mmCIF file of C-alpha atoms and ligand atoms in Angstrom:
data_model
loop_
_atom_site.group_PDB
_atom_site.id
_atom_site.type_symbol
_atom_site.label_atom_id
_atom_site.label_comp_id
_atom_site.label_asym_id
_atom_site.label_seq_id
_atom_site.Cartn_x
_atom_site.Cartn_y
_atom_site.Cartn_z
ATOM 1 C CA MET A 1 34.463 -91.565 67.659
ATOM 2 C CA SER A 2 33.153 -89.190 65.032
ATOM 3 C CA LYS A 3 34.360 -86.081 63.307
ATOM 4 C CA LEU A 4 31.256 -84.297 62.117
ATOM 5 C CA ILE A 5 30.263 -81.006 60.525
ATOM 6 C CA PHE A 6 26.824 -79.443 61.086
ATOM 7 C CA LEU A 7 25.980 -77.175 58.182
ATOM 8 C CA GLY A 8 22.976 -74.905 57.784
ATOM 9 C CA PRO A 9 21.647 -71.363 57.945
ATOM 10 C CA PRO A 10 21.841 -69.275 61.124
ATOM 11 C CA GLY A 11 19.191 -70.276 63.629
ATOM 12 C CA VAL A 12 18.312 -73.588 61.971
ATOM 13 C CA GLY A 13 19.078 -75.371 65.258
ATOM 14 C CA LYS A 14 22.635 -76.671 64.707
ATOM 15 C CA GLY A 15 23.782 -75.767 68.213
ATOM 16 C CA THR A 16 20.664 -77.214 69.877
ATOM 17 C CA ILE A 17 21.004 -80.563 68.074
ATOM 18 C CA ALA A 18 24.825 -80.692 68.483
ATOM 19 C CA ARG A 19 24.481 -80.532 72.277
ATOM 20 C CA LYS A 20 21.916 -83.372 72.255
ATOM 21 C CA VAL A 21 24.001 -85.552 69.917
ATOM 22 C CA ASP A 22 27.065 -85.051 72.137
ATOM 23 C CA GLU A 23 25.138 -86.507 75.114
ATOM 24 C CA VAL A 24 24.698 -89.763 73.158
ATOM 25 C CA ILE A 25 27.895 -90.204 71.121
ATOM 26 C CA SER A 26 30.350 -88.029 73.082
ATOM 27 C CA SER A 27 31.389 -85.748 70.246
ATOM 28 C CA PRO A 28 31.840 -82.306 71.800
ATOM 29 C CA PRO A 29 30.422 -79.401 69.806
ATOM 30 C CA VAL A 30 32.965 -76.809 68.663
ATOM 31 C CA SER A 31 31.235 -73.567 67.700
ATOM 32 C CA THR A 32 33.377 -70.815 66.190
ATOM 33 C CA GLY A 33 30.521 -68.406 66.999
ATOM 34 C CA GLU A 34 30.746 -69.337 70.697
ATOM 35 C CA LEU A 35 34.539 -69.048 70.681
ATOM 36 C CA PHE A 36 34.228 -65.583 69.160
ATOM 37 C CA ARG A 37 31.521 -64.513 71.642
ATOM 38 C CA GLU A 38 33.734 -65.704 74.502
ATOM 39 C CA ALA A 39 36.635 -63.612 73.162
ATOM 40 C CA MET A 40 34.331 -60.571 72.937
ATOM 41 C CA ALA A 41 32.987 -61.064 76.468
ATOM 42 C CA ASN A 42 36.564 -61.283 77.802
ATOM 43 C CA LYS A 43 37.558 -58.227 75.712
ATOM 44 C CA THR A 44 40.670 -60.016 74.420
ATOM 45 C CA GLU A 45 42.654 -58.623 71.469
ATOM 46 C CA LEU A 46 40.794 -61.085 69.227
ATOM 47 C CA GLY A 47 37.452 -60.080 70.765
ATOM 48 C CA LEU A 48 37.994 -56.381 70.005
ATOM 49 C CA LYS A 49 39.125 -57.155 66.450
ATOM 50 C CA ILE A 50 36.025 -59.194 65.545
ATOM 51 C CA LYS A 51 33.230 -57.283 67.318
ATOM 52 C CA GLY A 52 32.239 -55.219 64.256
ATOM 53 C CA TYR A 53 31.911 -58.279 62.026
ATOM 54 C CA MET A 54 29.925 -60.233 64.617
ATOM 55 C CA ASP A 55 27.455 -57.499 65.569
ATOM 56 C CA SER A 56 26.619 -56.678 61.936
ATOM 57 C CA GLY A 57 26.150 -60.328 60.929
ATOM 58 C CA SER A 58 29.158 -60.436 58.555
ATOM 59 C CA LEU A 59 31.734 -63.212 58.560
ATOM 60 C CA VAL A 60 34.963 -62.863 60.503
ATOM 61 C CA PRO A 61 37.895 -63.009 58.001
ATOM 62 C CA ASP A 62 38.986 -66.546 57.032
ATOM 63 C CA GLU A 63 42.553 -66.234 58.303
ATOM 64 C CA ILE A 64 41.468 -65.386 61.865
ATOM 65 C CA THR A 65 38.765 -68.070 61.888
ATOM 66 C CA ILE A 66 40.919 -70.861 60.443
ATOM 67 C CA ASN A 67 43.741 -70.267 62.949
ATOM 68 C CA LEU A 68 41.334 -70.234 65.890
ATOM 69 C CA LEU A 69 39.625 -73.457 64.771
ATOM 70 C CA LYS A 70 42.894 -75.288 64.085
ATOM 71 C CA GLU A 71 44.141 -74.441 67.573
ATOM 72 C CA LYS A 72 40.868 -75.568 69.147
ATOM 73 C CA ILE A 73 40.574 -79.001 67.470
ATOM 74 C CA HIS A 74 44.267 -79.873 67.716
ATOM 75 C CA GLY A 75 44.472 -83.330 69.314
ATOM 76 C CA MET A 76 40.688 -83.864 69.491
ATOM 77 C CA SER A 77 39.607 -87.340 68.333
ATOM 78 C CA SER A 78 35.875 -86.477 68.120
ATOM 79 C CA PHE A 79 33.971 -83.260 67.529
ATOM 80 C CA ILE A 80 30.942 -81.661 65.936
ATOM 81 C CA LEU A 81 31.879 -78.494 64.082
ATOM 82 C CA ASP A 82 28.944 -76.093 64.451
ATOM 83 C CA GLY A 83 29.353 -73.007 62.263
ATOM 84 C CA PHE A 84 32.649 -74.009 60.640
ATOM 85 C CA PRO A 85 33.465 -74.137 57.765
ATOM 86 C CA ARG A 86 31.435 -71.248 56.374
ATOM 87 C CA THR A 87 33.410 -70.558 53.199
ATOM 88 C CA ILE A 88 35.145 -72.712 50.577
ATOM 89 C CA PRO A 89 38.638 -71.558 51.722
ATOM 90 C CA GLN A 90 37.728 -72.615 55.300
ATOM 91 C CA ALA A 91 36.619 -76.059 54.034
ATOM 92 C CA GLU A 92 39.843 -76.457 52.042
ATOM 93 C CA ALA A 93 41.911 -75.507 55.092
ATOM 94 C CA LEU A 94 40.010 -78.071 57.191
ATOM 95 C CA ASP A 95 40.643 -80.789 54.582
ATOM 96 C CA LYS A 96 44.379 -80.293 55.124
ATOM 97 C CA GLU A 97 44.005 -80.813 58.900
ATOM 98 C CA VAL A 98 41.555 -83.701 59.413
ATOM 99 C CA SER A 99 39.429 -86.254 57.633
ATOM 100 C CA VAL A 100 35.741 -85.644 58.360
ATOM 101 C CA ASP A 101 33.348 -88.639 58.700
ATOM 102 C CA LYS A 102 30.056 -86.947 57.806
ATOM 103 C CA VAL A 103 28.463 -83.594 57.090
ATOM 104 C CA ILE A 104 24.884 -83.068 58.255
ATOM 105 C CA SER A 105 23.078 -80.290 56.431
ATOM 106 C CA PHE A 106 20.033 -78.836 58.257
ATOM 107 C CA ASP A 107 17.303 -77.232 56.116
ATOM 108 C CA ALA A 108 14.495 -74.821 57.043
ATOM 109 C CA PRO A 109 12.702 -71.969 55.224
ATOM 110 C CA ASP A 110 13.730 -68.347 55.842
ATOM 111 C CA GLU A 111 10.480 -67.405 57.687
ATOM 112 C CA MET A 112 11.140 -70.168 60.230
ATOM 113 C CA ILE A 113 14.757 -69.045 60.663
ATOM 114 C CA ILE A 114 13.688 -65.465 61.358
ATOM 115 C CA LYS A 115 11.151 -66.638 63.974
ATOM 116 C CA ARG A 116 13.736 -68.830 65.691
ATOM 117 C CA LEU A 117 16.437 -66.191 65.773
ATOM 118 C CA SER A 118 14.270 -63.362 67.014
ATOM 119 C CA GLY A 119 12.906 -65.484 69.911
ATOM 120 C CA ARG A 120 16.218 -67.012 70.918
ATOM 121 C CA ARG A 121 17.722 -66.387 74.340
ATOM 122 C CA THR A 122 21.281 -67.430 75.219
ATOM 123 C CA CYS A 123 22.829 -68.086 78.633
ATOM 124 C CA ARG A 124 25.547 -65.561 79.515
ATOM 125 C CA ASN A 125 27.321 -68.213 81.537
ATOM 126 C CA CYS A 126 27.211 -71.520 79.598
ATOM 127 C CA ASP A 127 25.907 -70.443 76.151
ATOM 128 C CA ALA A 128 22.912 -72.854 76.290
ATOM 129 C CA THR A 129 20.110 -71.622 74.020
ATOM 130 C CA PHE A 130 16.361 -71.359 74.590
ATOM 131 C CA HIS A 131 13.419 -69.956 72.659
ATOM 132 C CA ILE A 132 10.710 -67.830 74.224
ATOM 133 C CA ASP A 133 7.942 -69.810 72.429
ATOM 134 C CA PHE A 134 9.414 -73.114 71.154
ATOM 135 C CA LEU A 135 11.878 -74.046 73.904
ATOM 136 C CA PRO A 136 11.169 -71.809 76.901
ATOM 137 C CA PRO A 137 13.297 -72.046 80.059
ATOM 138 C CA LYS A 138 11.480 -73.323 83.190
ATOM 139 C CA VAL A 139 11.926 -69.923 84.845
ATOM 140 C CA GLU A 140 11.772 -66.805 82.658
ATOM 141 C CA ASN A 141 15.249 -65.457 81.787
ATOM 142 C CA VAL A 142 17.039 -68.124 83.867
ATOM 143 C CA CYS A 143 19.128 -70.916 82.302
ATOM 144 C CA ASP A 144 17.823 -74.454 83.030
ATOM 145 C CA GLU A 145 21.359 -75.843 82.835
ATOM 146 C CA CYS A 146 23.323 -73.582 85.172
ATOM 147 C CA GLY A 147 20.997 -70.887 86.549
ATOM 148 C CA GLY A 148 22.798 -68.164 84.531
ATOM 149 C CA GLU A 149 21.068 -65.073 83.125
ATOM 150 C CA LEU A 150 19.576 -65.323 79.626
ATOM 151 C CA TYR A 151 20.116 -62.511 77.112
ATOM 152 C CA GLN A 152 19.360 -61.645 73.487
ATOM 153 C CA ARG A 153 22.402 -61.578 71.202
ATOM 154 C CA GLU A 154 23.305 -58.355 69.353
ATOM 155 C CA ASP A 155 23.136 -60.179 65.981
ATOM 156 C CA GLN A 156 19.506 -61.145 66.652
ATOM 157 C CA LYS A 157 18.260 -57.676 65.642
ATOM 158 C CA PRO A 158 16.265 -57.654 62.352
ATOM 159 C CA ASP A 159 18.957 -55.980 60.169
ATOM 160 C CA ALA A 160 21.677 -58.340 61.372
ATOM 161 C CA ILE A 161 19.421 -61.381 60.829
ATOM 162 C CA LYS A 162 18.767 -60.301 57.220
ATOM 163 C CA GLN A 163 22.499 -59.761 56.660
ATOM 164 C CA ARG A 164 23.323 -63.206 58.109
ATOM 165 C CA LEU A 165 20.870 -64.880 55.718
ATOM 166 C CA VAL A 166 22.385 -63.054 52.727
ATOM 167 C CA VAL A 167 25.897 -64.010 53.836
ATOM 168 C CA TYR A 168 24.788 -67.629 54.299
ATOM 169 C CA LYS A 169 23.351 -67.899 50.790
ATOM 170 C CA GLU A 170 26.350 -66.246 49.133
ATOM 171 C CA GLN A 171 29.255 -67.709 51.056
ATOM 172 C CA THR A 172 28.182 -70.830 52.960
ATOM 173 C CA GLU A 173 25.491 -72.547 50.856
ATOM 174 C CA PRO A 174 28.068 -73.542 48.166
ATOM 175 C CA LEU A 175 29.500 -75.911 50.791
ATOM 176 C CA VAL A 176 26.426 -78.144 50.383
ATOM 177 C CA ASN A 177 27.635 -79.092 46.880
ATOM 178 C CA TYR A 178 31.258 -79.167 47.988
ATOM 179 C CA TYR A 179 30.485 -81.945 50.491
ATOM 180 C CA LYS A 180 27.902 -83.656 48.272
ATOM 181 C CA GLU A 181 30.596 -84.129 45.647
ATOM 182 C CA LYS A 182 32.845 -85.690 48.283
ATOM 183 C CA GLY A 183 30.037 -88.153 49.189
ATOM 184 C CA LEU A 184 29.913 -86.916 52.810
ATOM 185 C CA LEU A 185 26.576 -85.085 52.835
ATOM 186 C CA GLU A 186 23.385 -86.123 54.671
ATOM 187 C CA THR A 187 20.357 -83.807 54.833
ATOM 188 C CA VAL A 188 17.986 -83.327 57.776
ATOM 189 C CA ASP A 189 14.671 -81.479 57.509
ATOM 190 C CA ALA A 190 14.825 -79.043 60.445
ATOM 191 C CA SER A 191 11.678 -77.075 59.600
ATOM 192 C CA GLY A 192 9.486 -78.689 62.282
ATOM 193 C CA THR A 193 9.144 -77.452 65.838
ATOM 194 C CA ASN A 194 9.675 -80.842 67.473
ATOM 195 C CA VAL A 195 13.347 -80.718 68.448
ATOM 196 C CA GLU A 196 13.284 -84.391 69.559
ATOM 197 C CA ASN A 197 12.261 -85.613 66.074
ATOM 198 C CA ILE A 198 14.954 -83.540 64.365
ATOM 199 C CA PHE A 199 17.513 -84.873 66.850
ATOM 200 C CA LYS A 200 16.459 -88.500 66.182
ATOM 201 C CA ASP A 201 16.681 -87.993 62.429
ATOM 202 C CA ALA A 202 20.150 -86.410 62.739
ATOM 203 C CA LEU A 203 21.372 -89.237 64.991
ATOM 204 C CA ALA A 204 20.087 -91.892 62.556
ATOM 205 C CA LYS A 205 21.921 -90.175 59.681
ATOM 206 C CA ILE A 206 25.128 -89.946 61.744
ATOM 207 C CA ARG A 207 24.889 -93.659 62.564
ATOM 208 C CA GLY A 208 24.110 -94.507 58.937
ATOM 209 C CA GLU A 209 20.724 -96.082 59.815
HETATM 210 P P1 AP5 B 301 27.180 -68.584 65.127
HETATM 211 O O1 AP5 B 301 27.166 -68.481 66.569
HETATM 212 O O2 AP5 B 301 27.743 -69.817 64.487
HETATM 213 O O3 AP5 B 301 25.723 -68.336 64.621
HETATM 214 P P2 AP5 B 301 24.868 -69.080 63.495
HETATM 215 O O4 AP5 B 301 25.381 -70.083 62.554
HETATM 216 O O5 AP5 B 301 24.363 -67.911 62.837
HETATM 217 O O6 AP5 B 301 24.136 -70.078 64.272
HETATM 218 P P3 AP5 B 301 23.284 -69.800 65.440
HETATM 219 O O7 AP5 B 301 24.060 -70.084 66.684
HETATM 220 O O8 AP5 B 301 22.694 -68.418 65.299
HETATM 221 O O9 AP5 B 301 22.113 -70.826 65.173
HETATM 222 P P4 AP5 B 301 22.009 -72.390 65.325
HETATM 223 O O10 AP5 B 301 21.799 -73.016 63.984
HETATM 224 O O11 AP5 B 301 23.092 -72.978 66.188
HETATM 225 O O12 AP5 B 301 20.610 -72.456 66.052
HETATM 226 P P5 AP5 B 301 20.245 -72.680 67.577
HETATM 227 O O13 AP5 B 301 20.449 -74.107 67.943
HETATM 228 O O14 AP5 B 301 20.878 -71.648 68.441
HETATM 229 O O15 AP5 B 301 27.925 -67.344 64.452
HETATM 230 C C1 AP5 B 301 27.732 -66.014 64.871
HETATM 231 C C2 AP5 B 301 28.689 -65.090 64.120
HETATM 232 O O16 AP5 B 301 30.061 -65.490 64.381
HETATM 233 C C3 AP5 B 301 28.594 -65.096 62.590
HETATM 234 O O17 AP5 B 301 27.563 -64.258 62.121
HETATM 235 C C4 AP5 B 301 30.009 -64.610 62.214
HETATM 236 O O18 AP5 B 301 30.133 -63.220 62.375
HETATM 237 C C5 AP5 B 301 30.885 -65.292 63.231
HETATM 238 N N1 AP5 B 301 31.376 -66.608 62.779
HETATM 239 C C6 AP5 B 301 31.123 -67.812 63.386
HETATM 240 N N2 AP5 B 301 31.712 -68.815 62.715
HETATM 241 C C7 AP5 B 301 32.365 -68.244 61.661
HETATM 242 C C8 AP5 B 301 33.131 -68.776 60.584
HETATM 243 N N3 AP5 B 301 33.337 -70.090 60.451
HETATM 244 N N4 AP5 B 301 33.654 -67.892 59.684
HETATM 245 C C9 AP5 B 301 33.459 -66.563 59.813
HETATM 246 N N5 AP5 B 301 32.717 -66.004 60.787
HETATM 247 C C10 AP5 B 301 32.171 -66.828 61.702
HETATM 248 O O19 AP5 B 301 18.682 -72.430 67.480
HETATM 249 C C11 AP5 B 301 18.144 -71.142 67.220
HETATM 250 C C12 AP5 B 301 16.899 -70.904 68.089
HETATM 251 O O20 AP5 B 301 15.832 -71.744 67.663
HETATM 252 C C13 AP5 B 301 17.090 -71.216 69.571
HETATM 253 O O21 AP5 B 301 16.342 -70.285 70.298
HETATM 254 C C14 AP5 B 301 16.521 -72.621 69.743
HETATM 255 O O22 AP5 B 301 16.023 -72.813 71.046
HETATM 256 C C15 AP5 B 301 15.404 -72.612 68.725
HETATM 257 N N6 AP5 B 301 15.217 -73.911 68.064
HETATM 258 C C16 AP5 B 301 16.170 -74.791 67.680
HETATM 259 N N7 AP5 B 301 15.603 -75.830 67.037
HETATM 260 C C17 AP5 B 301 14.263 -75.584 67.009
HETATM 261 C C18 AP5 B 301 13.139 -76.271 66.480
HETATM 262 N N8 AP5 B 301 13.244 -77.416 65.826
HETATM 263 N N9 AP5 B 301 11.920 -75.700 66.612
HETATM 264 C C19 AP5 B 301 11.786 -74.524 67.249
HETATM 265 N N10 AP5 B 301 12.800 -73.830 67.784
HETATM 266 C C20 AP5 B 301 14.017 -74.347 67.666
#
């Protein structure tokens, strides 16, 4: 049983690796981004409130995000947090709820991030992600996992990608030091295009090998 955080810039591959790690150690990924996209797709009160932040690539306010996350992980004995925390106040709020075993920080240069994000396709049905060049689905625009339709997210447009990178550097990158100082941080080089190698490296770090 593990309580893990996956940290890293947008598009570095956190979601892709989290799903693979879960298959081996049964730690379900919890992505605040996916929870927010679900709320938007269902046009719930929350979904309508957050749409502007999401589409422009800005962060959803801490209070909304912290409450949603707390509700989601309540009673879970294992998880991989993908995309949470993203600010120091979010990390401090998490510290009051649970004790985290490890934080895996994924690194890749900005040019690689931009390439990954602009080629990404997401399944409308199950949120699985693909890449038109690096991780193409077997049939164009059809999800390998569930047969759902693939689409390009609104925040994958060039202006929103730039904004997400700025937001990451200003608000989320300080968490690297925050967790380093707590002795929880492990770093994985995610700049390569071989997803299997990155996955193996992440798994070894999680297992302390
Ligand atoms: P969120 O959904 O969390 O987006 P993100 O962090 O920007 O992460 P992504 O899902 O874009 O990327 P990823 O690292 O998971 O990469 P992936 O595996 O998909 O957040 C979206 C928005 O929600 C935020 O902008 C914000 O508005 C809001 N939000 C969410 N959490 C919040 C919080 N805590 N506080 C406030 N607001 C919050 O991979 C990317 C692509 O690359 C895919 O196409 C994949 O197939 C491909 N790929 C992956 N690995 C490789 C590889 N090694 N080589 C080649 N291609 C690869």
